[in-house]
GROMACS .gro file of C-alpha atoms in nm:
model
  421
    1MET     CA    1  -1.410  -2.172   1.847
    2PRO     CA    2  -1.055  -2.114   1.722
    3ARG     CA    3  -0.807  -2.033   2.000
    4THR     CA    4  -0.484  -1.897   1.853
    5LEU     CA    5  -0.431  -1.629   1.590
    6ALA     CA    6  -0.313  -1.897   1.347
    7ASP     CA    7  -0.636  -2.091   1.413
    8TRP     CA    8  -0.843  -1.779   1.349
    9LEU     CA    9  -0.663  -1.695   1.024
   10ALA     CA   10  -0.726  -2.049   0.899
   11HIS     CA   11  -1.090  -2.020   1.008
   12ILE     CA   12  -1.165  -1.689   0.836
   13GLU     CA   13  -1.013  -1.812   0.511
   14ARG     CA   14  -1.286  -2.077   0.498
   15GLN     CA   15  -1.592  -1.864   0.575
   16HIS     CA   16  -1.664  -1.733   0.226
   17PRO     CA   17  -1.660  -1.929  -0.101
   18LYS     CA   18  -1.473  -1.644  -0.274
   19SER     CA   19  -1.147  -1.478  -0.172
   20ILE     CA   20  -1.280  -1.149  -0.315
   21ASP     CA   21  -1.647  -1.053  -0.314
   22MET     CA   22  -1.687  -0.681  -0.372
   23GLY     CA   23  -1.968  -0.502  -0.189
   24LEU     CA   24  -2.043  -0.320   0.136
   25GLN     CA   25  -2.377  -0.467   0.243
   26ARG     CA   26  -2.233  -0.761   0.441
   27VAL     CA   27  -1.976  -0.547   0.621
   28ARG     CA   28  -2.234  -0.279   0.703
   29GLU     CA   29  -2.472  -0.539   0.846
   30VAL     CA   30  -2.209  -0.693   1.071
   31ALA     CA   31  -2.068  -0.353   1.173
   32ALA     CA   32  -2.419  -0.247   1.276
   33ARG     CA   33  -2.461  -0.560   1.485
   34MET     CA   34  -2.123  -0.493   1.647
   35ARG     CA   35  -2.240  -0.136   1.717
   36LEU     CA   36  -1.906  -0.011   1.593
   37PRO     CA   37  -1.853   0.357   1.669
   38ARG     CA   38  -1.629   0.582   1.465
   39PRO     CA   39  -1.275   0.434   1.483
   40ALA     CA   40  -1.104   0.763   1.578
   41LYS     CA   41  -1.159   1.135   1.619
   42ARG     CA   42  -1.026   1.182   1.265
   43VAL     CA   43  -1.004   0.937   0.973
   44ILE     CA   44  -0.798   0.944   0.654
   45THR     CA   45  -0.863   0.679   0.388
   46VAL     CA   46  -0.587   0.604   0.136
   47GLY     CA   47  -0.656   0.446  -0.204
   48GLY     CA   48  -0.475   0.423  -0.535
   49THR     CA   49  -0.292   0.179  -0.759
   50ASN     CA   50   0.057   0.223  -0.612
   51GLY     CA   51   0.207   0.407  -0.317
   52LYS     CA   52  -0.069   0.344  -0.064
   53GLY     CA   53   0.147   0.182   0.201
   54SER     CA   54   0.417   0.449   0.178
   55THR     CA   55   0.159   0.727   0.196
   56VAL     CA   56   0.004   0.570   0.506
   57ALA     CA   57   0.352   0.559   0.661
   58PHE     CA   58   0.405   0.931   0.595
   59VAL     CA   59   0.065   1.025   0.741
   60GLU     CA   60   0.130   0.809   1.047
   61ALA     CA   61   0.481   0.946   1.106
   62ILE     CA   62   0.368   1.309   1.080
   63ALA     CA   63   0.069   1.255   1.310
   64ARG     CA   64   0.275   1.067   1.569
   65ALA     CA   65   0.545   1.336   1.560
   66HIS     CA   66   0.264   1.579   1.647
   67GLY     CA   67   0.179   1.366   1.949
   68TRP     CA   68  -0.137   1.202   1.819
   69LYS     CA   69  -0.225   0.843   1.895
   70VAL     CA   70  -0.261   0.681   1.553
   71GLY     CA   71  -0.407   0.354   1.430
   72CYS     CA   72  -0.315   0.221   1.084
   73TYR     CA   73  -0.486  -0.057   0.892
   74THR     CA   74  -0.289  -0.178   0.590
   75SER     CA   75  -0.272  -0.482   0.363
   76PRO     CA   76  -0.139  -0.719   0.262
   77HIS     CA   77   0.123  -0.805   0.522
   78LEU     CA   78   0.479  -0.913   0.446
   79LEU     CA   79   0.584  -1.146   0.726
   80ARG     CA   80   0.312  -1.150   0.996
   81TYR     CA   81  -0.060  -1.078   0.989
   82ASN     CA   82  -0.009  -0.851   1.292
   83GLU     CA   83   0.151  -0.591   1.060
   84ARG     CA   84  -0.194  -0.508   0.922
   85VAL     CA   85  -0.315  -0.345   1.244
   86ARG     CA   86  -0.080  -0.096   1.407
   87ILE     CA   87  -0.168   0.117   1.709
   88ASP     CA   88   0.064   0.390   1.835
   89GLY     CA   89   0.346   0.254   1.621
   90VAL     CA   90   0.318  -0.105   1.746
   91ASP     CA   91   0.174  -0.404   1.558
   92ALA     CA   92  -0.132  -0.553   1.724
   93GLY     CA   93  -0.059  -0.853   1.944
   94ASP     CA   94  -0.203  -1.198   1.887
   95ALA     CA   95  -0.438  -1.172   2.185
   96ALA     CA   96  -0.583  -0.841   2.066
   97LEU     CA   97  -0.646  -0.975   1.717
   98VAL     CA   98  -0.806  -1.291   1.856
   99ALA     CA   99  -1.038  -1.077   2.068
  100GLY     CA  100  -1.129  -0.874   1.762
  101PHE     CA  101  -1.204  -1.181   1.551
  102GLU     CA  102  -1.416  -1.323   1.835
  103ALA     CA  103  -1.620  -1.001   1.838
  104VAL     CA  104  -1.674  -1.021   1.462
  105GLU     CA  105  -1.772  -1.388   1.479
  106ALA     CA  106  -2.020  -1.324   1.759
  107ALA     CA  107  -2.195  -1.059   1.553
  108ARG     CA  108  -2.192  -1.199   1.201
  109GLY     CA  109  -2.448  -1.478   1.246
  110ASP     CA  110  -2.503  -1.641   0.907
  111THR     CA  111  -2.348  -1.353   0.710
  112PRO     CA  112  -2.050  -1.481   0.509
  113LEU     CA  113  -1.743  -1.256   0.524
  114THR     CA  114  -1.425  -1.266   0.320
  115TYR     CA  115  -1.081  -1.279   0.483
  116PHE     CA  116  -1.034  -0.906   0.418
  117GLU     CA  117  -1.378  -0.818   0.555
  118TYR     CA  118  -1.309  -1.008   0.877
  119GLY     CA  119  -0.977  -0.827   0.909
  120THR     CA  120  -1.130  -0.485   0.844
  121LEU     CA  121  -1.404  -0.527   1.105
  122CYS     CA  122  -1.149  -0.662   1.354
  123ALA     CA  123  -0.926  -0.357   1.298
  124LEU     CA  124  -1.215  -0.113   1.335
  125TRP     CA  125  -1.322  -0.285   1.659
  126LEU     CA  126  -0.969  -0.255   1.800
  127PHE     CA  127  -0.937   0.108   1.690
  128ALA     CA  128  -1.267   0.204   1.850
  129ARG     CA  129  -1.137   0.077   2.185
  130SER     CA  130  -0.803   0.256   2.163
  131LYS     CA  131  -0.911   0.621   2.194
  132LEU     CA  132  -0.728   0.723   1.876
  133ASP     CA  133  -0.671   1.076   1.756
  134LEU     CA  134  -0.638   0.951   1.396
  135ALA     CA  135  -0.715   0.630   1.206
  136VAL     CA  136  -0.549   0.576   0.867
  137LEU     CA  137  -0.725   0.314   0.656
  138GLU     CA  138  -0.567   0.167   0.343
  139VAL     CA  139  -0.803   0.045   0.074
  140GLY     CA  140  -0.755  -0.322  -0.010
  141LEU     CA  141  -0.894  -0.326  -0.364
  142GLY     CA  142  -1.051  -0.043  -0.563
  143GLY     CA  143  -1.234   0.181  -0.319
  144ARG     CA  144  -1.605   0.221  -0.385
  145LEU     CA  145  -1.689  -0.136  -0.281
  146ASP     CA  146  -1.392  -0.201  -0.052
  147ALA     CA  147  -1.466  -0.290   0.309
  148VAL     CA  148  -1.285   0.013   0.455
  149ASN     CA  149  -1.530   0.236   0.268
  150VAL     CA  150  -1.795   0.169   0.534
  151VAL     CA  151  -1.617   0.444   0.730
  152ASP     CA  152  -1.676   0.806   0.631
  153ALA     CA  153  -1.332   0.966   0.612
  154ASP     CA  154  -1.254   1.327   0.701
  155ALA     CA  155  -1.007   1.328   0.411
  156SER     CA  156  -0.925   1.081   0.135
  157ILE     CA  157  -0.611   1.029  -0.072
  158ILE     CA  158  -0.588   0.869  -0.416
  159THR     CA  159  -0.216   0.821  -0.479
  160THR     CA  160  -0.220   0.708  -0.843
  161VAL     CA  161  -0.455   0.544  -1.092
  162ASP     CA  162  -0.320   0.290  -1.338
  163LEU     CA  163  -0.402  -0.050  -1.482
  164ASP     CA  164  -0.417  -0.328  -1.223
  165HIS     CA  165  -0.684  -0.572  -1.103
  166GLN     CA  166  -0.879  -0.518  -1.426
  167ASP     CA  167  -1.090  -0.829  -1.362
  168TRP     CA  168  -1.242  -0.649  -1.063
  169LEU     CA  169  -1.213  -0.279  -1.137
  170GLY     CA  170  -1.263  -0.242  -1.513
  171GLU     CA  171  -1.056  -0.262  -1.828
  172ASP     CA  172  -0.945   0.101  -1.861
  173ILE     CA  173  -0.814   0.390  -1.653
  174GLU     CA  174  -1.148   0.572  -1.647
  175ALA     CA  175  -1.335   0.272  -1.508
  176ILE     CA  176  -1.064   0.207  -1.249
  177GLY     CA  177  -1.059   0.575  -1.156
  178PHE     CA  178  -1.433   0.573  -1.087
  179GLU     CA  179  -1.393   0.279  -0.849
  180LYS     CA  180  -1.109   0.449  -0.663
  181ALA     CA  181  -1.296   0.780  -0.643
  182GLY     CA  182  -1.566   0.605  -0.441
  183ILE     CA  183  -1.370   0.673  -0.121
  184ALA     CA  184  -1.435   1.048  -0.156
  185ARG     CA  185  -1.703   1.202   0.062
  186PRO     CA  186  -1.935   1.496  -0.010
  187PHE     CA  187  -1.783   1.830   0.084
  188LYS     CA  188  -1.471   1.663   0.226
  189PRO     CA  189  -1.113   1.696   0.092
  190LEU     CA  190  -0.991   1.452  -0.173
  191VAL     CA  191  -0.612   1.464  -0.223
  192LEU     CA  192  -0.489   1.349  -0.564
  193GLY     CA  193  -0.128   1.240  -0.610
  194ASP     CA  194  -0.156   1.232  -0.991
  195ASP     CA  195  -0.077   1.542  -1.201
  196ASP     CA  196  -0.337   1.429  -1.451
  197PRO     CA  197  -0.594   1.206  -1.280
  198PRO     CA  198  -0.861   1.032  -1.486
  199ALA     CA  199  -1.161   1.245  -1.578
  200SER     CA  200  -1.380   0.995  -1.393
  201VAL     CA  201  -1.212   1.090  -1.063
  202LEU     CA  202  -1.254   1.463  -1.114
  203ARG     CA  203  -1.610   1.419  -1.243
  204HIS     CA  204  -1.713   1.216  -0.937
  205ALA     CA  205  -1.550   1.463  -0.697
  206TYR     CA  206  -1.736   1.750  -0.865
  207ALA     CA  207  -2.066   1.561  -0.861
  208ILE     CA  208  -2.057   1.505  -0.485
  209GLY     CA  209  -1.894   1.835  -0.392
  210ALA     CA  210  -1.568   1.681  -0.270
  211GLN     CA  211  -1.287   1.937  -0.242
  212SER     CA  212  -1.012   1.816  -0.478
  213TRP     CA  213  -0.650   1.896  -0.387
  214ARG     CA  214  -0.432   1.800  -0.681
  215ILE     CA  215  -0.054   1.778  -0.681
  216ALA     CA  216   0.117   2.021  -0.924
  217ASN     CA  217  -0.204   2.224  -0.923
  218ASP     CA  218  -0.316   2.297  -0.565
  219PHE     CA  219   0.002   2.188  -0.387
  220PHE     CA  220   0.355   2.126  -0.509
  221ALA     CA  221   0.658   1.909  -0.432
  222GLU     CA  222   0.978   2.073  -0.559
  223PRO     CA  223   1.327   1.920  -0.513
  224LEU     CA  224   1.579   2.187  -0.409
  225ASP     CA  225   1.897   1.976  -0.387
  226ALA     CA  226   2.003   1.623  -0.297
  227GLU     CA  227   1.901   1.669   0.066
  228THR     CA  228   1.603   1.906   0.060
  229TRP     CA  229   1.267   1.962  -0.107
  230ARG     CA  230   0.992   2.219  -0.074
  231TRP     CA  231   0.624   2.155  -0.008
  232ARG     CA  232   0.420   2.450  -0.126
  233GLU     CA  233   0.067   2.574  -0.164
  234VAL     CA  234  -0.065   2.925  -0.222
  235GLY     CA  235   0.049   3.143   0.067
  236PHE     CA  236   0.247   2.875   0.250
  237SER     CA  237   0.564   2.670   0.198
  238MET     CA  238   0.815   2.469   0.397
  239ASP     CA  239   1.156   2.320   0.320
  240LEU     CA  240   1.184   1.957   0.431
  241PRO     CA  241   1.447   1.682   0.436
  242MET     CA  242   1.429   1.421   0.162
  243PRO     CA  243   1.232   1.114   0.272
  244ALA     CA  244   1.427   0.818   0.403
  245LEU     CA  245   1.206   0.609   0.176
  246ALA     CA  246   1.390   0.585  -0.154
  247ALA     CA  247   1.262   0.647  -0.510
  248PRO     CA  248   1.163   0.977  -0.669
  249VAL     CA  249   0.795   0.884  -0.644
  250GLN     CA  250   0.816   0.900  -0.263
  251LEU     CA  251   0.820   1.279  -0.287
  252ARG     CA  252   0.469   1.264  -0.431
  253ASN     CA  253   0.357   1.026  -0.158
  254ALA     CA  254   0.503   1.249   0.114
  255ALA     CA  255   0.349   1.559  -0.044
  256SER     CA  256   0.007   1.394  -0.065
  257ALA     CA  257   0.030   1.283   0.297
  258ILE     CA  258   0.115   1.638   0.405
  259ALA     CA  259  -0.175   1.779   0.203
  260ALA     CA  260  -0.419   1.536   0.367
  261VAL     CA  261  -0.296   1.611   0.719
  262ARG     CA  262  -0.321   1.985   0.651
  263THR     CA  263  -0.686   1.947   0.552
  264LEU     CA  264  -0.757   1.831   0.908
  265ARG     CA  265  -0.691   2.190   1.021
  266ALA     CA  266  -0.472   2.092   1.314
  267ARG     CA  267  -0.200   2.331   1.434
  268ILE     CA  268   0.109   2.136   1.324
  269ASP     CA  269   0.440   2.320   1.296
  270LYS     CA  270   0.691   2.286   1.016
  271GLN     CA  271   0.944   2.097   1.228
  272THR     CA  272   0.685   1.829   1.298
  273TYR     CA  273   0.626   1.777   0.926
  274ALA     CA  274   1.003   1.757   0.874
  275GLU     CA  275   1.038   1.499   1.150
  276GLY     CA  276   0.756   1.289   1.011
  277VAL     CA  277   0.889   1.290   0.655
  278ALA     CA  278   1.235   1.192   0.777
  279ASN     CA  279   1.112   0.917   1.010
  280ALA     CA  280   0.860   0.737   0.788
  281ARG     CA  281   0.956   0.376   0.722
  282VAL     CA  282   0.782   0.083   0.555
  283ALA     CA  283   0.929  -0.257   0.473
  284GLY     CA  284   0.962  -0.383   0.118
  285ARG     CA  285   0.980  -0.044  -0.055
  286LEU     CA  286   1.326  -0.028  -0.210
  287GLN     CA  287   1.455  -0.179   0.113
  288ARG     CA  288   1.832  -0.215   0.083
  289PHE     CA  289   2.071  -0.476   0.223
  290GLU     CA  290   2.442  -0.550   0.184
  291ARG     CA  291   2.536  -0.916   0.169
  292ASN     CA  292   2.896  -1.020   0.093
  293GLY     CA  293   2.955  -0.703  -0.106
  294VAL     CA  294   2.631  -0.739  -0.307
  295GLU     CA  295   2.364  -0.472  -0.276
  296VAL     CA  296   2.022  -0.638  -0.253
  297VAL     CA  297   1.714  -0.418  -0.302
  298VAL     CA  298   1.368  -0.558  -0.219
  299ASP     CA  299   1.048  -0.401  -0.349
  300VAL     CA  300   0.683  -0.507  -0.355
  301GLY     CA  301   0.623  -0.346  -0.698
  302HIS     CA  302   0.398  -0.570  -0.906
  303ASN     CA  303   0.249  -0.376  -1.200
  304PRO     CA  304   0.384  -0.172  -1.493
  305GLN     CA  305   0.341   0.163  -1.317
  306ALA     CA  306   0.542   0.038  -1.019
  307ALA     CA  307   0.803  -0.107  -1.256
  308ARG     CA  308   0.841   0.230  -1.428
  309ALA     CA  309   0.906   0.384  -1.086
  310LEU     CA  310   1.170   0.118  -1.018
  311ALA     CA  311   1.334   0.195  -1.353
  312GLU     CA  312   1.336   0.566  -1.272
  313TRP     CA  313   1.506   0.493  -0.939
  314LEU     CA  314   1.767   0.268  -1.102
  315ARG     CA  315   1.855   0.535  -1.356
  316ALA     CA  316   1.920   0.779  -1.072
  317GLN     CA  317   2.159   0.538  -0.894
  318PRO     CA  318   2.536   0.504  -0.949
  319ARG     CA  319   2.578   0.267  -1.239
  320ARG     CA  320   2.657  -0.090  -1.142
  321ARG     CA  321   2.568  -0.430  -1.282
  322THR     CA  322   2.207  -0.500  -1.186
  323LEU     CA  323   2.036  -0.838  -1.193
  324ALA     CA  324   1.662  -0.881  -1.142
  325VAL     CA  325   1.487  -1.151  -0.941
  326TYR     CA  326   1.125  -1.142  -1.054
  327ALA     CA  327   0.834  -1.354  -0.931
  328ALA     CA  328   0.471  -1.259  -0.989
  329LEU     CA  329   0.113  -1.371  -0.942
  330ALA     CA  330  -0.085  -1.514  -1.231
  331ASP     CA  331  -0.320  -1.219  -1.280
  332LYS     CA  332  -0.050  -0.955  -1.336
  333ASP     CA  333   0.076  -0.791  -1.656
  334VAL     CA  334   0.415  -0.955  -1.632
  335ALA     CA  335   0.518  -0.865  -1.987
  336GLY     CA  336   0.442  -0.499  -1.919
  337VAL     CA  337   0.651  -0.510  -1.603
  338ALA     CA  338   0.948  -0.670  -1.781
  339GLN     CA  339   0.934  -0.417  -2.065
  340ALA     CA  340   0.928  -0.127  -1.819
  341LEU     CA  341   1.263  -0.245  -1.683
  342ALA     CA  342   1.425  -0.323  -2.017
  343GLY     CA  343   1.750  -0.134  -2.053
  344VAL     CA  344   1.812  -0.083  -1.680
  345VAL     CA  345   1.848  -0.451  -1.583
  346ASP     CA  346   2.150  -0.647  -1.707
  347GLY     CA  347   2.021  -0.997  -1.643
  348TRP     CA  348   1.711  -1.176  -1.521
  349HIS     CA  349   1.627  -1.458  -1.279
  350ILE     CA  350   1.263  -1.560  -1.253
  351ALA     CA  351   1.098  -1.773  -0.989
  352GLY     CA  352   0.769  -1.949  -0.938
  353LEU     CA  353   0.514  -1.863  -0.670
  354SER     CA  354   0.329  -2.193  -0.678
  355ASP     CA  355   0.267  -2.176  -0.303
  356ALA     CA  356   0.082  -1.841  -0.323
  357GLY     CA  357  -0.265  -1.992  -0.338
  358PRO     CA  358  -0.503  -1.983  -0.637
  359ARG     CA  359  -0.319  -1.686  -0.790
  360GLY     CA  360   0.019  -1.858  -0.768
  361LEU     CA  361   0.222  -1.899  -1.087
  362GLY     CA  362   0.471  -2.177  -1.159
  363VAL     CA  363   0.800  -2.079  -1.316
  364ASP     CA  364   0.741  -2.252  -1.651
  365ASP     CA  365   0.404  -2.082  -1.703
  366PHE     CA  366   0.567  -1.758  -1.593
  367ALA     CA  367   0.841  -1.799  -1.852
  368ARG     CA  368   0.584  -1.854  -2.128
  369GLN     CA  369   0.416  -1.525  -2.040
  370LEU     CA  370   0.751  -1.347  -2.066
  371ALA     CA  371   0.823  -1.469  -2.420
  372GLY     CA  372   0.929  -1.180  -2.640
  373THR     CA  373   1.018  -0.951  -2.351
  374ALA     CA  374   1.350  -0.840  -2.204
  375ALA     CA  375   1.320  -1.130  -1.958
  376ALA     CA  376   1.259  -1.398  -2.223
  377ASP     CA  377   1.594  -1.567  -2.159
  378ALA     CA  378   1.582  -1.543  -1.781
  379ALA     CA  379   1.729  -1.817  -1.567
  380ARG     CA  380   1.445  -2.020  -1.415
  381HIS     CA  381   1.411  -2.119  -1.049
  382VAL     CA  382   1.141  -2.304  -0.860
  383GLY     CA  383   1.130  -2.047  -0.580
  384VAL     CA  384   1.248  -1.702  -0.478
  385ASP     CA  385   1.513  -1.835  -0.238
  386ALA     CA  386   1.693  -2.024  -0.512
  387ALA     CA  387   1.661  -1.734  -0.756
  388LEU     CA  388   1.801  -1.483  -0.507
  389GLN     CA  389   2.091  -1.708  -0.412
  390ALA     CA  390   2.185  -1.761  -0.777
  391ALA     CA  391   2.152  -1.391  -0.861
  392MET     CA  392   2.369  -1.286  -0.568
  393ALA     CA  393   2.638  -1.533  -0.670
  394GLN     CA  394   2.627  -1.409  -1.029
  395ALA     CA  395   2.629  -1.042  -0.932
  396GLY     CA  396   2.936  -1.076  -0.711
  397PRO     CA  397   3.092  -0.802  -0.495
  398GLY     CA  398   3.001  -0.458  -0.625
  399GLY     CA  399   2.692  -0.585  -0.805
  400ARG     CA  400   2.326  -0.517  -0.735
  401VAL     CA  401   2.025  -0.752  -0.718
  402LEU     CA  402   1.672  -0.610  -0.743
  403VAL     CA  403   1.404  -0.844  -0.605
  404PHE     CA  404   1.044  -0.753  -0.687
  405GLY     CA  405   0.710  -0.867  -0.830
  406SER     CA  406   0.468  -0.913  -0.539
  407PHE     CA  407   0.433  -0.907  -0.163
  408HIS     CA  408   0.496  -1.284  -0.171
  409THR     CA  409   0.825  -1.222  -0.353
  410ALA     CA  410   0.935  -0.953  -0.109
  411ALA     CA  411   0.840  -1.165   0.192
  412ALA     CA  412   1.040  -1.461   0.063
  413ALA     CA  413   1.340  -1.238  -0.003
  414LEU     CA  414   1.324  -1.078   0.341
  415GLY     CA  415   1.306  -1.423   0.497
  416HIS     CA  416   1.608  -1.540   0.296
  417LEU     CA  417   1.803  -1.229   0.395
  418GLY     CA  418   1.721  -1.279   0.761
  419ALA     CA  419   1.536  -0.947   0.779
  420ASP     CA  420   1.254  -0.886   1.024
  421GLY     CA  421   1.066  -0.660   0.778
   0.00000   0.00000   0.00000
């Protein structure tokens, strides 16, 4: 049997021939053998194309400000696997995760599990032993067939629906929307962070009797000034501080988190919501650093929708020369990402992610995919470290460097910057 957390992570990577194998049957079988109870008194599941991690952070911060004990399961991690399982604001320790993996292994028998399935069952086992008031579960991929969907949530959130992971979820928005809508439960609230969600989402919610709460329709997020915004529904409103998390899109994430918490019918006062919105933090979401007079901004954004949000944020910032450091995985729409940032980035540095496993992309192949885009003439670098160092030198004091493209990219940048995430 593996002994250390590193040993276990290496072990679980080898236990299934595929890194992704959609379906709930295996997880349900092993969960039943583990006799897993409900992970908490209340459960919120968070799905969507972008904004899941930030929305989880808002839900967690609000609930903890209220005094609840909260468990969060998120993925992927940036710097340490332990980030994926957080209990009462603290990442799970190595010993706890090892105990969880041992419990999964003892129950699975001959059932093959993917890396994510192992991690999900381990998290649920730890949560069930922690006497939680609330568990917040982030969907890994899609929703309907994702491992976290073995848990029946009291409320679900779909942040956004856009093109990503088409090989697994379908080639168009309607197909992807149907997969994400699978986290909804009959007669339970489904919070939608899109003004205009796909018809497939609304159709599925109607078919099962889920109670849809849609932003800009059933609840509203209205900026009042640079420091304040208003959350509003019929018969109730509250003025709140702007989130510490940057980007205009974070208002939608915060508003969706508030809507989901309110569906739980707990007596939470306005000051608690304000405290939660102000205190929510998550690494790698427009995370800002100052190094030798250069502003460095690190973001995990990796698809065109996320890139459009980055462009919107840049347009709202004081104008300064901005260079991009971009590194992506092989299955992403890299041309669409580059085009979304055309006109707001003054120069490009691209890097390879050859060490990112089967989905890794070398810099020369990356450059070929960017032909004809705004990044066609980008400076090429073998890795993110070299790209970031060159971009910072080129930007000089007063300049800005935006590093983005994947969790691997953000992790490498945070490591280079000496950040702890």
